PDB file of N, CA and C in Angstrom:
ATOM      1  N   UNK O  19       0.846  -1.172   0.000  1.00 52.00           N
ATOM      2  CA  UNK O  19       0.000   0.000   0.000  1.00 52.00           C
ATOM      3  C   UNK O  19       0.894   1.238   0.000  1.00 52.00           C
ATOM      4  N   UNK O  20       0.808   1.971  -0.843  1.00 56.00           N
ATOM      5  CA  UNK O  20       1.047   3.242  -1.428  1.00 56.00           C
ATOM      6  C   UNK O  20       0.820   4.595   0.624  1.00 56.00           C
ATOM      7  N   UNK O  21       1.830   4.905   0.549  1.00 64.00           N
ATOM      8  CA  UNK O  21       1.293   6.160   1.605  1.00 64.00           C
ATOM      9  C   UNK O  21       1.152   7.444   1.199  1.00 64.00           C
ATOM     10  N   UNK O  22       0.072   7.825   1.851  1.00 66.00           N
ATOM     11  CA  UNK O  22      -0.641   9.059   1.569  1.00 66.00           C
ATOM     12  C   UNK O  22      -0.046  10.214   1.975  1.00 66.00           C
ATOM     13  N   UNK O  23      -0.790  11.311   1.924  1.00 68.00           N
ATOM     14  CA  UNK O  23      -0.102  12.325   2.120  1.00 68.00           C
ATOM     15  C   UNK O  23      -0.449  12.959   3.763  1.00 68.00           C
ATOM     16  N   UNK O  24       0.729  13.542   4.179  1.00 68.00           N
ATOM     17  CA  UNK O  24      -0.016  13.723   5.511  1.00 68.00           C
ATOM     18  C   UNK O  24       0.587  14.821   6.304  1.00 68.00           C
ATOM     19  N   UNK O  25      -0.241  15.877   6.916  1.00 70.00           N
ATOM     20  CA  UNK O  25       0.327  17.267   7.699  1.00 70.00           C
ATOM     21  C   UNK O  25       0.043  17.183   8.816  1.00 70.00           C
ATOM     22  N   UNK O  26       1.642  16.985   9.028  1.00 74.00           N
ATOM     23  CA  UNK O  26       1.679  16.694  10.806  1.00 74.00           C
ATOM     24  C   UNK O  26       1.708  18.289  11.278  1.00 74.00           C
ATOM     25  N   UNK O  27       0.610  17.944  12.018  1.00 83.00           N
ATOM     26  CA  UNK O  27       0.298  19.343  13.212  1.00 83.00           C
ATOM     27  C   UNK O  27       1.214  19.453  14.256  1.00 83.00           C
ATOM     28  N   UNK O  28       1.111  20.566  14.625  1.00 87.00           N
ATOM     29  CA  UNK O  28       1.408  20.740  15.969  1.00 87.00           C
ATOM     30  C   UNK O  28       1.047  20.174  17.164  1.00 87.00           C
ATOM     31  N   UNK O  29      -0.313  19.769  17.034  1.00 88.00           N
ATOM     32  CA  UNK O  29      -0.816  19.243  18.049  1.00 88.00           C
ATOM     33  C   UNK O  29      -0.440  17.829  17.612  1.00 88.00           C
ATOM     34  N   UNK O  30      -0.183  16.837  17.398  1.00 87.00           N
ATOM     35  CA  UNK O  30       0.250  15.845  16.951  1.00 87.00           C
ATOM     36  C   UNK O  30       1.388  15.352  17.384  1.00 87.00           C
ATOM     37  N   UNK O  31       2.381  16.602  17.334  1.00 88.00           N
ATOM     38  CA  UNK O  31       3.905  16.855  17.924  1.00 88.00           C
ATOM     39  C   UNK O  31       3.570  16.871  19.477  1.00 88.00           C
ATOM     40  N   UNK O  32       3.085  18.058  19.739  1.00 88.00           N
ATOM     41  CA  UNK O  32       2.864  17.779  20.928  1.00 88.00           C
ATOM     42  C   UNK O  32       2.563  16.795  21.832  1.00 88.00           C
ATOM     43  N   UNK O  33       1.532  16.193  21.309  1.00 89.00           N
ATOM     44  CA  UNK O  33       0.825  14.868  22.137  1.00 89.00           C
ATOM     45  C   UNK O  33       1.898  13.834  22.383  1.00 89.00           C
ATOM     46  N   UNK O  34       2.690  13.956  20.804  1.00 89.00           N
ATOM     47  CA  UNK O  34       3.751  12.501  20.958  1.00 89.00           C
ATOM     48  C   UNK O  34       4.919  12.726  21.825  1.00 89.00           C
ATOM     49  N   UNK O  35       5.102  14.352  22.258  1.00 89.00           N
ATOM     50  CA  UNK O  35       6.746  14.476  23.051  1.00 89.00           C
ATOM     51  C   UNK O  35       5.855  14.324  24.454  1.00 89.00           C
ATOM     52  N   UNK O  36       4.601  14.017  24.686  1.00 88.00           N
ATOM     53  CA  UNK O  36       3.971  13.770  26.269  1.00 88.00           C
ATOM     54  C   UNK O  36       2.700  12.763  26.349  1.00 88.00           C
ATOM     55  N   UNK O  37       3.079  11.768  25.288  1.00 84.00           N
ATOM     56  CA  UNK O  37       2.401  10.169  25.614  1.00 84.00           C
ATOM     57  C   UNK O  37       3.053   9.298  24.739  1.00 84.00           C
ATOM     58  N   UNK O  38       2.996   8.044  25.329  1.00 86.00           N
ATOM     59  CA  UNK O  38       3.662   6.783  24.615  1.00 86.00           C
ATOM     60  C   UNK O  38       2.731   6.638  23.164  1.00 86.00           C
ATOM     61  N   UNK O  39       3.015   6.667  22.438  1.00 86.00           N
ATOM     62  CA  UNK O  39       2.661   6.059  21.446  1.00 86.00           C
ATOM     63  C   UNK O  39       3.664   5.399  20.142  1.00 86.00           C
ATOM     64  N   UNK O  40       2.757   5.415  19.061  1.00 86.00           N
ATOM     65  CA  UNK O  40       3.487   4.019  17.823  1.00 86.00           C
ATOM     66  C   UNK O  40       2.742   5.119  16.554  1.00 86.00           C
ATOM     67  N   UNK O  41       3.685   5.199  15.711  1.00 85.00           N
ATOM     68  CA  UNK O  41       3.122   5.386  14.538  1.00 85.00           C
ATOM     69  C   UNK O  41       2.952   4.372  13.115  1.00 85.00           C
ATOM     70  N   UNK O  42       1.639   4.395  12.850  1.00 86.00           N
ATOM     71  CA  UNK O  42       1.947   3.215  11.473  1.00 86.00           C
ATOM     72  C   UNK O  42       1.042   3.734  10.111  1.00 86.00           C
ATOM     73  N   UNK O  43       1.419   3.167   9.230  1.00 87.00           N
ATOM     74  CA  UNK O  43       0.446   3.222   7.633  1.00 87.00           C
ATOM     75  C   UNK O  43      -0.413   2.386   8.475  1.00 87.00           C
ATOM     76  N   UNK O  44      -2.096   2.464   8.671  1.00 90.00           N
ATOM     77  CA  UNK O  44      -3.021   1.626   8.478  1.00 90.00           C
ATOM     78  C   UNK O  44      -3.748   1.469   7.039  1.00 90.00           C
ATOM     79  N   UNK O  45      -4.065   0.595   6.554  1.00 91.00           N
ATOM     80  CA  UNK O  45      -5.402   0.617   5.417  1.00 91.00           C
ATOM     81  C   UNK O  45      -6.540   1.385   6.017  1.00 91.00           C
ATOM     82  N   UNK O  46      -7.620   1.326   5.119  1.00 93.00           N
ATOM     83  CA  UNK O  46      -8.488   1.304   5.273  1.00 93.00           C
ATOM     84  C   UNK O  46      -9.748   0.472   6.181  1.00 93.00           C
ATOM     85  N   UNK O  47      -9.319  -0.565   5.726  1.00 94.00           N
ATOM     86  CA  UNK O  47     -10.289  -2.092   5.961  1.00 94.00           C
ATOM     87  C   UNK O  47      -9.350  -1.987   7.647  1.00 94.00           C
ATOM     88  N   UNK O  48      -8.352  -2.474   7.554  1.00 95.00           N
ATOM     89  CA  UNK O  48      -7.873  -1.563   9.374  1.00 95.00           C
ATOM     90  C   UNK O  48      -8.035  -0.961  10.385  1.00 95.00           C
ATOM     91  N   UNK O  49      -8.241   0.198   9.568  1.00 93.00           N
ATOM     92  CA  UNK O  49      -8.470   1.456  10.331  1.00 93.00           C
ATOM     93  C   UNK O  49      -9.699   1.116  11.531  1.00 93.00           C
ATOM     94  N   UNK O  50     -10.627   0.135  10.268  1.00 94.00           N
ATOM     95  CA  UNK O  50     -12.071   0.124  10.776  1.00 94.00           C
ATOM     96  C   UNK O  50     -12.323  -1.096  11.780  1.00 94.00           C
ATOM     97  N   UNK O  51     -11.245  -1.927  12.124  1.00 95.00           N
ATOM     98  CA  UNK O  51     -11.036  -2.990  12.862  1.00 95.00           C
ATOM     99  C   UNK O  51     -10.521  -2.510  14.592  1.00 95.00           C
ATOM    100  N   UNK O  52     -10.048  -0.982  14.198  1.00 94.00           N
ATOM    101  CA  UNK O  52      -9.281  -0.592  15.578  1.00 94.00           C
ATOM    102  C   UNK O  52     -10.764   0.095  16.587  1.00 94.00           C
ATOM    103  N   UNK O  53     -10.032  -0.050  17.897  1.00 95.00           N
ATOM    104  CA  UNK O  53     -10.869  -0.054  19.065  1.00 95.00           C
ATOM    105  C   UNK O  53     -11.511   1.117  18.809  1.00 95.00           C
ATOM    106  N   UNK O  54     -10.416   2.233  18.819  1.00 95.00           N
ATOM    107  CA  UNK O  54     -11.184   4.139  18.687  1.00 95.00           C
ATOM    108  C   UNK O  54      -9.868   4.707  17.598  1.00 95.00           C
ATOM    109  N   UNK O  55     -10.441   5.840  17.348  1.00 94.00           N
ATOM    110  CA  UNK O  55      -9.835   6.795  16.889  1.00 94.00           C
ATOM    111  C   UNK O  55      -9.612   8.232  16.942  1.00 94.00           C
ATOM    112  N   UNK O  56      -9.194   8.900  16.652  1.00 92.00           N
ATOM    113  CA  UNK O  56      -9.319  10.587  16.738  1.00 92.00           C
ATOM    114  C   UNK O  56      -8.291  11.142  15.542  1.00 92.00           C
ATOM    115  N   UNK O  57      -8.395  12.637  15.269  1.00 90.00           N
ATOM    116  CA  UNK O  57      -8.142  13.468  14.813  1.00 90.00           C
ATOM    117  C   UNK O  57      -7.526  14.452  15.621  1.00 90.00           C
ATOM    118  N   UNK O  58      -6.529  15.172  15.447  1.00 87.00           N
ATOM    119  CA  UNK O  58      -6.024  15.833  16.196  1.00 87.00           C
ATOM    120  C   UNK O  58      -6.191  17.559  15.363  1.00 87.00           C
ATOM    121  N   UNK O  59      -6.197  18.531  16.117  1.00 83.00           N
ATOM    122  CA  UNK O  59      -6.371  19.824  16.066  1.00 83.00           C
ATOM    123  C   UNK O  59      -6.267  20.610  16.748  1.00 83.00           C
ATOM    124  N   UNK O  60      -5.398  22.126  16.746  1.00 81.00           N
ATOM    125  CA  UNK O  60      -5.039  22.572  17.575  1.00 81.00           C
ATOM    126  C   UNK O  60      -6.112  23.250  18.306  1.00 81.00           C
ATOM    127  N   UNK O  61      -6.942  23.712  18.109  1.00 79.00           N
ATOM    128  CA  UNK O  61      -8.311  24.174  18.417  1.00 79.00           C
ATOM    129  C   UNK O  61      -8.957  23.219  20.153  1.00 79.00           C
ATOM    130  N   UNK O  62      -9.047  22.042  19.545  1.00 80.00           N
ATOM    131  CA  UNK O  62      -9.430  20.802  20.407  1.00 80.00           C
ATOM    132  C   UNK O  62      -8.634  20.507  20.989  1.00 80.00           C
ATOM    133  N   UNK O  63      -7.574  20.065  20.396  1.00 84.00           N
ATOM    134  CA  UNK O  63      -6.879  18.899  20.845  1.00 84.00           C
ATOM    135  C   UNK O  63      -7.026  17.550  19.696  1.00 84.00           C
ATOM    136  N   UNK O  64      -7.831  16.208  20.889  1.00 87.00           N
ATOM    137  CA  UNK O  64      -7.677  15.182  19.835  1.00 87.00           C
ATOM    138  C   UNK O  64      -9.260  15.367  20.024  1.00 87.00           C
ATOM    139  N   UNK O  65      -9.993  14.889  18.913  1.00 91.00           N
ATOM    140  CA  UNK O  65     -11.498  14.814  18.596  1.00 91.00           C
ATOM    141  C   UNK O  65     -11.630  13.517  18.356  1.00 91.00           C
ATOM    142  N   UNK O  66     -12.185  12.843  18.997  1.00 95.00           N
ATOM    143  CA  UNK O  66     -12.768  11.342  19.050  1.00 95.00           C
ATOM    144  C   UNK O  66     -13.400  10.966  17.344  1.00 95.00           C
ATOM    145  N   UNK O  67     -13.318  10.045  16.991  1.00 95.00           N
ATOM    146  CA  UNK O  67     -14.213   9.884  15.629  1.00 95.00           C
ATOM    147  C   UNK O  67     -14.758   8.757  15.580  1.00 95.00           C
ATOM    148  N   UNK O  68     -17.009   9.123  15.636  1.00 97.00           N
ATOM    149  CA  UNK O  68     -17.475   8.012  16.038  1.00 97.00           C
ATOM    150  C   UNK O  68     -17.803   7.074  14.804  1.00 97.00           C
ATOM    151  N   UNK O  69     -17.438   7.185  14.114  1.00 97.00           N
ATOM    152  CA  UNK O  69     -17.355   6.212  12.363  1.00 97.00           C
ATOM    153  C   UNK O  69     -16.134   6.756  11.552  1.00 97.00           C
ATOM    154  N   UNK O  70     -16.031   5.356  10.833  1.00 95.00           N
ATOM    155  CA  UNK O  70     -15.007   5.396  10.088  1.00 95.00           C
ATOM    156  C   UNK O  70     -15.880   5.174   8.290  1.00 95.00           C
ATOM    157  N   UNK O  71     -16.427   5.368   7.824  1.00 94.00           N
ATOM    158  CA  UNK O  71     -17.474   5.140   6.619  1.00 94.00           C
ATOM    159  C   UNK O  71     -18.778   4.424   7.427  1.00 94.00           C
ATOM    160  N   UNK O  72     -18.894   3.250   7.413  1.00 95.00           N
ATOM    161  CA  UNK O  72     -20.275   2.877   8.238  1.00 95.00           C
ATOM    162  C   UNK O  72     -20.172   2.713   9.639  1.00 95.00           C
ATOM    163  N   UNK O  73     -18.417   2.501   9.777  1.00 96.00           N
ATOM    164  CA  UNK O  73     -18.056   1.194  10.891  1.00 96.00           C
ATOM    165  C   UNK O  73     -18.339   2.147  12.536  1.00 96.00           C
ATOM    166  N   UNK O  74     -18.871   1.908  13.207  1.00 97.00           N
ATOM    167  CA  UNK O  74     -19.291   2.771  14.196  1.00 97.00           C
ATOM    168  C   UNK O  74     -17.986   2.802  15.127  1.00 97.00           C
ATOM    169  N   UNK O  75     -17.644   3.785  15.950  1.00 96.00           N
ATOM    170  CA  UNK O  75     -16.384   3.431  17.339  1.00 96.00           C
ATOM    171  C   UNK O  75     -16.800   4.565  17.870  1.00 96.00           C
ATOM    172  N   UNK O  76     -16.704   3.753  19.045  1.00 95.00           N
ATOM    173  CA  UNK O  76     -16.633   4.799  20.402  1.00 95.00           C
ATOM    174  C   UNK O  76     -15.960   5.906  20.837  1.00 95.00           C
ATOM    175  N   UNK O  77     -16.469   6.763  21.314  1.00 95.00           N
ATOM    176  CA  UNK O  77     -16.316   8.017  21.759  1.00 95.00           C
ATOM    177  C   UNK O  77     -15.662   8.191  22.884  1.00 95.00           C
ATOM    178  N   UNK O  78     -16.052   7.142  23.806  1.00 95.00           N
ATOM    179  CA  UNK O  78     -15.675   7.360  25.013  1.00 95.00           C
ATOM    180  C   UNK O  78     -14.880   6.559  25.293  1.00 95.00           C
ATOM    181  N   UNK O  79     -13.499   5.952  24.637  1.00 95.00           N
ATOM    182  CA  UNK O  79     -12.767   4.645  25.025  1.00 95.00           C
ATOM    183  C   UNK O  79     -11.667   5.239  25.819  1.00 95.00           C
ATOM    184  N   UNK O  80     -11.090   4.466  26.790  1.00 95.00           N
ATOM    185  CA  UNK O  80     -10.507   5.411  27.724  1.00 95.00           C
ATOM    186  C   UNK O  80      -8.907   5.564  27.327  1.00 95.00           C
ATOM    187  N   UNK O  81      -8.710   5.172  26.070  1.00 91.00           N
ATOM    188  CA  UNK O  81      -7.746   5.675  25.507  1.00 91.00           C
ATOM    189  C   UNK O  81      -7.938   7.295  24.789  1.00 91.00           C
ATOM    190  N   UNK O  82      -9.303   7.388  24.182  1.00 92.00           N
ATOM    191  CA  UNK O  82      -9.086   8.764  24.050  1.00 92.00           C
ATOM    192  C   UNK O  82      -9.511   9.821  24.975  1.00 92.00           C
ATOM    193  N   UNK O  83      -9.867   9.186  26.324  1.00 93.00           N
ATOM    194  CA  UNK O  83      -9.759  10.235  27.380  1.00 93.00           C
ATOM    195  C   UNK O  83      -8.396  10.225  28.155  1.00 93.00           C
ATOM    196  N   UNK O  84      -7.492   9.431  28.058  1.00 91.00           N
ATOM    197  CA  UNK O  84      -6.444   9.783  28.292  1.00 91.00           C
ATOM    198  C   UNK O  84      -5.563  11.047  27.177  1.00 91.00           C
ATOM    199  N   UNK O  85      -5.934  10.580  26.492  1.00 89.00           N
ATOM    200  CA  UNK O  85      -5.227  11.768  25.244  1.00 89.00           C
ATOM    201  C   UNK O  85      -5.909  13.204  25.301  1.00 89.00           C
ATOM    202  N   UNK O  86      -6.913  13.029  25.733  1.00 89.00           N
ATOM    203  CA  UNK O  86      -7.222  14.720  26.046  1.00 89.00           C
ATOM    204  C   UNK O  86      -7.015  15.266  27.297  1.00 89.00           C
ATOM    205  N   UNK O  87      -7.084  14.071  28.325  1.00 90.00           N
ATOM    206  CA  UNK O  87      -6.605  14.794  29.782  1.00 90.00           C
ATOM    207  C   UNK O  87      -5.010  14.985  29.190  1.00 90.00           C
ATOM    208  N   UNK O  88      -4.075  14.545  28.740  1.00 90.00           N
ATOM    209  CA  UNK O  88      -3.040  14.710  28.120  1.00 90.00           C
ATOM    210  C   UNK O  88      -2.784  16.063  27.826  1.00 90.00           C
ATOM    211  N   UNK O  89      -3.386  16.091  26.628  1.00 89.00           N
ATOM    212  CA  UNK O  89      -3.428  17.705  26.117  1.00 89.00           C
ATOM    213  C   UNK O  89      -3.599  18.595  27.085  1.00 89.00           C
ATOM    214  N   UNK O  90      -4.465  18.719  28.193  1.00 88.00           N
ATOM    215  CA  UNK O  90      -5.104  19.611  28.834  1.00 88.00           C
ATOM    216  C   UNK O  90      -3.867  19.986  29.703  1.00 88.00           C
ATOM    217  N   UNK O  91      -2.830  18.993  30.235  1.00 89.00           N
ATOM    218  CA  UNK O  91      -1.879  18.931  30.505  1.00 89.00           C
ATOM    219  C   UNK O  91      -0.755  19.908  30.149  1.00 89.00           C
ATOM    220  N   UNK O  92      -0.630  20.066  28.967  1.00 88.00           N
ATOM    221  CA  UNK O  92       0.703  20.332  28.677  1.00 88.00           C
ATOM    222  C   UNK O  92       0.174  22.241  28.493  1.00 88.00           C
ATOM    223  N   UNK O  93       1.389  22.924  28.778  1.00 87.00           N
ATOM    224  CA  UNK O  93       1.542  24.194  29.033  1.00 87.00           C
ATOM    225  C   UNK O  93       1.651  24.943  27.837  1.00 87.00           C
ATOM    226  N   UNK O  94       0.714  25.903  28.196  1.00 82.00           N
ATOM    227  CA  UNK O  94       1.017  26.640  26.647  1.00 82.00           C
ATOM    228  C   UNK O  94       2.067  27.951  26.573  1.00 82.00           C
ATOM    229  N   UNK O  95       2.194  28.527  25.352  1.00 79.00           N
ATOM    230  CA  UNK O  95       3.716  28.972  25.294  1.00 79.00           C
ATOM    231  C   UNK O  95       3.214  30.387  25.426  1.00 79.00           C
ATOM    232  N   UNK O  96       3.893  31.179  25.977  1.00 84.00           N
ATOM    233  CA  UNK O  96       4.209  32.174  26.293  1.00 84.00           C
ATOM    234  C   UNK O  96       3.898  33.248  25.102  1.00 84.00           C
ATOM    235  N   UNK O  97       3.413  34.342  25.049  1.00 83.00           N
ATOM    236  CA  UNK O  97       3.413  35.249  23.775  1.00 83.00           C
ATOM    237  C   UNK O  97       4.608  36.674  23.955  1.00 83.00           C
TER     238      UNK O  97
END
């Protein structure tokens, strides 16, 4: 599988220098097999996403409430 194109945010950066995580290419057909998901934005933070085309996932998995108590965490920068 071919990889796509992709704009790593800031918030993205952030999250990863203050939680464990793994980065990978998923498919599609994948994507829709995993427990939860989110989107990240600097606005929010990470935004839960409750479908992936039909495939329904949870909102509330306590992996993505760790990732936003996360965010809420980290200090913002100075102007």
């Amino acid at each position: 599988m071919a990889a796509g194109p992709v704009l790593p945010g800031r918030t993205m950066a952030l999250l990863q220098r203050h939680a464990e995580h793994r980065t990978a290419t998923v498919s599609l057909d994948q994507a829709k097999d995993m427990d939860a998901a989110f989107a990240t934005n600097t606005s929010i933070g990470g935004r839960p996403l409750s479908a992936i085309d039909d495939t329904q996932l949870p909102v509330d998995h306590p992996t993505l409430r760790k990732l936003q108590q996360t965010y809420l965490t980290i200090a913002g920068e100075s102007l």
